[in-house]
């Protein structure tokens, strides 16, 4: 199982700012974290990747 923190999600979203990533992961419809630790929330990679594929255009689609 792939586990992702906010920094890994930022990377998957093209290196967006921490503030922007925090807004995105807080939106309705974004996968719920598996657990919240002292270091932060942890998500299942498969669920996050599926959400990104459905909800975020790839850079090639933005031309």
Backbone as CSV, one residue per row, in Angstrom:
resi,resn,N_x,N_y,N_z,CA_x,CA_y,CA_z,C_x,C_y,C_z
1,UNK,0.850,-1.178,0.000,0.000,0.000,0.000,0.895,1.240,0.000
2,UNK,0.580,2.162,-0.890,1.298,3.433,-0.956,0.629,4.421,-0.005
3,UNK,1.414,5.045,0.832,0.914,6.052,1.759,1.474,7.411,1.364
4,UNK,0.636,8.430,1.439,1.043,9.775,1.035,0.731,10.790,2.122
5,UNK,1.672,11.682,2.328,1.443,12.847,3.162,1.189,14.049,2.266
6,UNK,1.013,15.195,2.863,0.703,16.396,2.105,1.818,16.742,1.112
7,UNK,3.070,16.573,1.496,4.168,16.899,0.581,4.165,16.002,-0.653
8,UNK,3.860,14.729,-0.488,3.780,13.829,-1.634,2.606,14.207,-2.544
9,UNK,1.499,14.598,-1.939,0.337,15.034,-2.723,0.682,16.310,-3.479
10,UNK,1.396,17.219,-2.851,1.845,18.436,-3.535,2.652,18.087,-4.772
11,UNK,3.559,17.142,-4.635,4.377,16.720,-5.777,3.511,16.148,-6.896
12,UNK,2.539,15.312,-6.537,1.654,14.719,-7.544,0.822,15.782,-8.261
13,UNK,0.556,16.878,-7.585,-0.233,17.964,-8.168,0.649,19.004,-8.852
14,UNK,1.881,18.652,-9.121,2.758,19.536,-9.887,3.548,20.525,-9.063
15,UNK,3.752,20.227,-7.786,4.566,21.099,-6.950,3.848,22.363,-6.505
16,UNK,2.538,22.253,-6.299,1.767,23.415,-5.853,2.182,23.809,-4.437
17,UNK,1.761,24.989,-4.010,2.122,25.463,-2.675,1.438,24.623,-1.597
18,UNK,2.016,24.673,-0.411,1.434,23.952,0.719,0.043,24.491,1.031
19,UNK,-0.120,25.809,0.932,-1.424,26.429,1.192,-2.465,25.916,0.197
20,UNK,-2.122,25.875,-1.082,-3.059,25.402,-2.113,-3.389,23.933,-1.894
21,UNK,-2.384,23.114,-1.574,-2.615,21.685,-1.339,-3.541,21.475,-0.145
22,UNK,-3.374,22.265,0.900,-4.230,22.155,2.081,-5.681,22.457,1.722
23,UNK,-5.895,23.434,0.857,-7.252,23.757,0.400,-7.831,22.578,-0.382
24,UNK,-7.052,22.010,-1.280,-7.536,20.906,-2.119,-7.893,19.687,-1.279
25,UNK,-7.025,19.282,-0.356,-7.313,18.076,0.426,-8.462,18.287,1.407
26,UNK,-8.819,19.540,1.662,-9.948,19.832,2.543,-11.289,19.915,1.828
27,UNK,-11.255,19.829,0.508,-12.496,19.929,-0.264,-13.363,18.697,-0.123
28,UNK,-14.663,18.935,-0.230,-15.615,17.830,-0.264,-15.298,16.974,-1.491
29,UNK,-15.264,15.676,-1.307,-14.979,14.769,-2.408,-13.553,14.269,-2.447
30,UNK,-12.617,15.000,-1.802,-11.239,14.499,-1.739,-11.230,13.323,-0.775
31,UNK,-10.442,12.286,-1.076,-10.430,11.116,-0.176,-10.114,11.491,1.271
32,UNK,-10.784,10.823,2.184,-10.496,11.023,3.599,-9.135,10.424,3.926
33,UNK,-8.401,11.053,4.836,-7.131,10.452,5.254,-7.390,9.141,5.996
34,UNK,-6.432,8.238,5.892,-6.522,6.974,6.624,-6.351,7.208,8.118
35,UNK,-5.451,8.135,8.445,-5.126,8.411,9.842,-4.533,9.813,9.929
36,UNK,-4.672,10.418,11.099,-4.005,11.687,11.373,-3.010,11.440,12.495
37,UNK,-1.754,11.676,12.185,-0.669,11.500,13.149,-0.186,12.869,13.606
38,UNK,0.718,12.907,14.561,1.279,14.187,14.996,1.940,14.916,13.829
39,UNK,2.539,14.160,12.894,3.215,14.778,11.753,2.249,15.235,10.672
40,UNK,0.993,14.816,10.755,-0.003,15.234,9.771,-0.870,14.076,9.307
41,UNK,-1.690,14.373,8.313,-2.604,13.367,7.772,-1.892,12.465,6.779
42,UNK,-2.404,11.228,6.674,-1.841,10.236,5.764,-2.982,9.655,4.936
43,UNK,-2.791,9.661,3.612,-3.799,9.159,2.688,-3.323,7.907,1.974
44,UNK,-4.277,7.125,1.487,-3.967,5.976,0.642,-3.650,6.500,-0.758
45,UNK,-2.486,6.136,-1.256,-2.036,6.632,-2.555,-2.986,6.316,-3.696
46,UNK,-3.528,5.110,-3.718,-4.422,4.705,-4.804,-5.643,5.623,-4.883
47,UNK,-6.223,5.954,-3.742,-7.403,6.820,-3.710,-7.060,8.236,-4.160
48,UNK,-5.915,8.741,-3.730,-5.503,10.095,-4.110,-5.203,10.153,-5.601
49,UNK,-4.486,9.158,-6.116,-4.168,9.132,-7.551,-5.444,9.048,-8.390
50,UNK,-6.422,8.284,-7.954,-7.694,8.186,-8.680,-8.413,9.530,-8.659
51,UNK,-8.401,10.227,-7.519,-9.030,11.537,-7.434,-8.351,12.524,-8.372
52,UNK,-7.023,12.517,-8.380,-6.283,13.424,-9.260,-6.598,13.124,-10.726
53,UNK,-6.632,11.866,-11.103,-6.914,11.491,-12.491,-8.298,11.967,-12.930
54,UNK,-9.243,11.974,-12.013,-10.615,12.370,-12.329,-10.830,13.879,-12.253
55,UNK,-10.153,14.540,-11.332,-10.464,15.930,-11.024,-9.452,16.979,-11.445
56,UNK,-8.266,16.557,-11.837,-7.223,17.530,-12.192,-6.721,17.252,-13.603
57,UNK,-6.740,18.240,-14.484,-6.216,18.007,-15.835,-4.704,17.818,-15.808
58,UNK,-4.217,17.038,-16.724,-2.766,16.888,-16.837,-2.204,18.149,-17.488
59,UNK,-0.926,18.445,-17.292,-0.348,19.648,-17.910,-0.540,19.664,-19.437
60,UNK,-0.526,18.504,-20.071,-0.704,18.450,-21.518,-2.113,18.870,-21.921
61,UNK,-3.089,18.680,-21.032,-4.479,19.043,-21.325,-4.738,20.540,-21.170
62,UNK,-3.809,21.252,-20.553,-4.014,22.666,-20.266,-3.585,23.564,-21.408
63,UNK,-3.002,23.046,-22.453,-2.537,23.879,-23.597,-3.673,24.482,-24.355
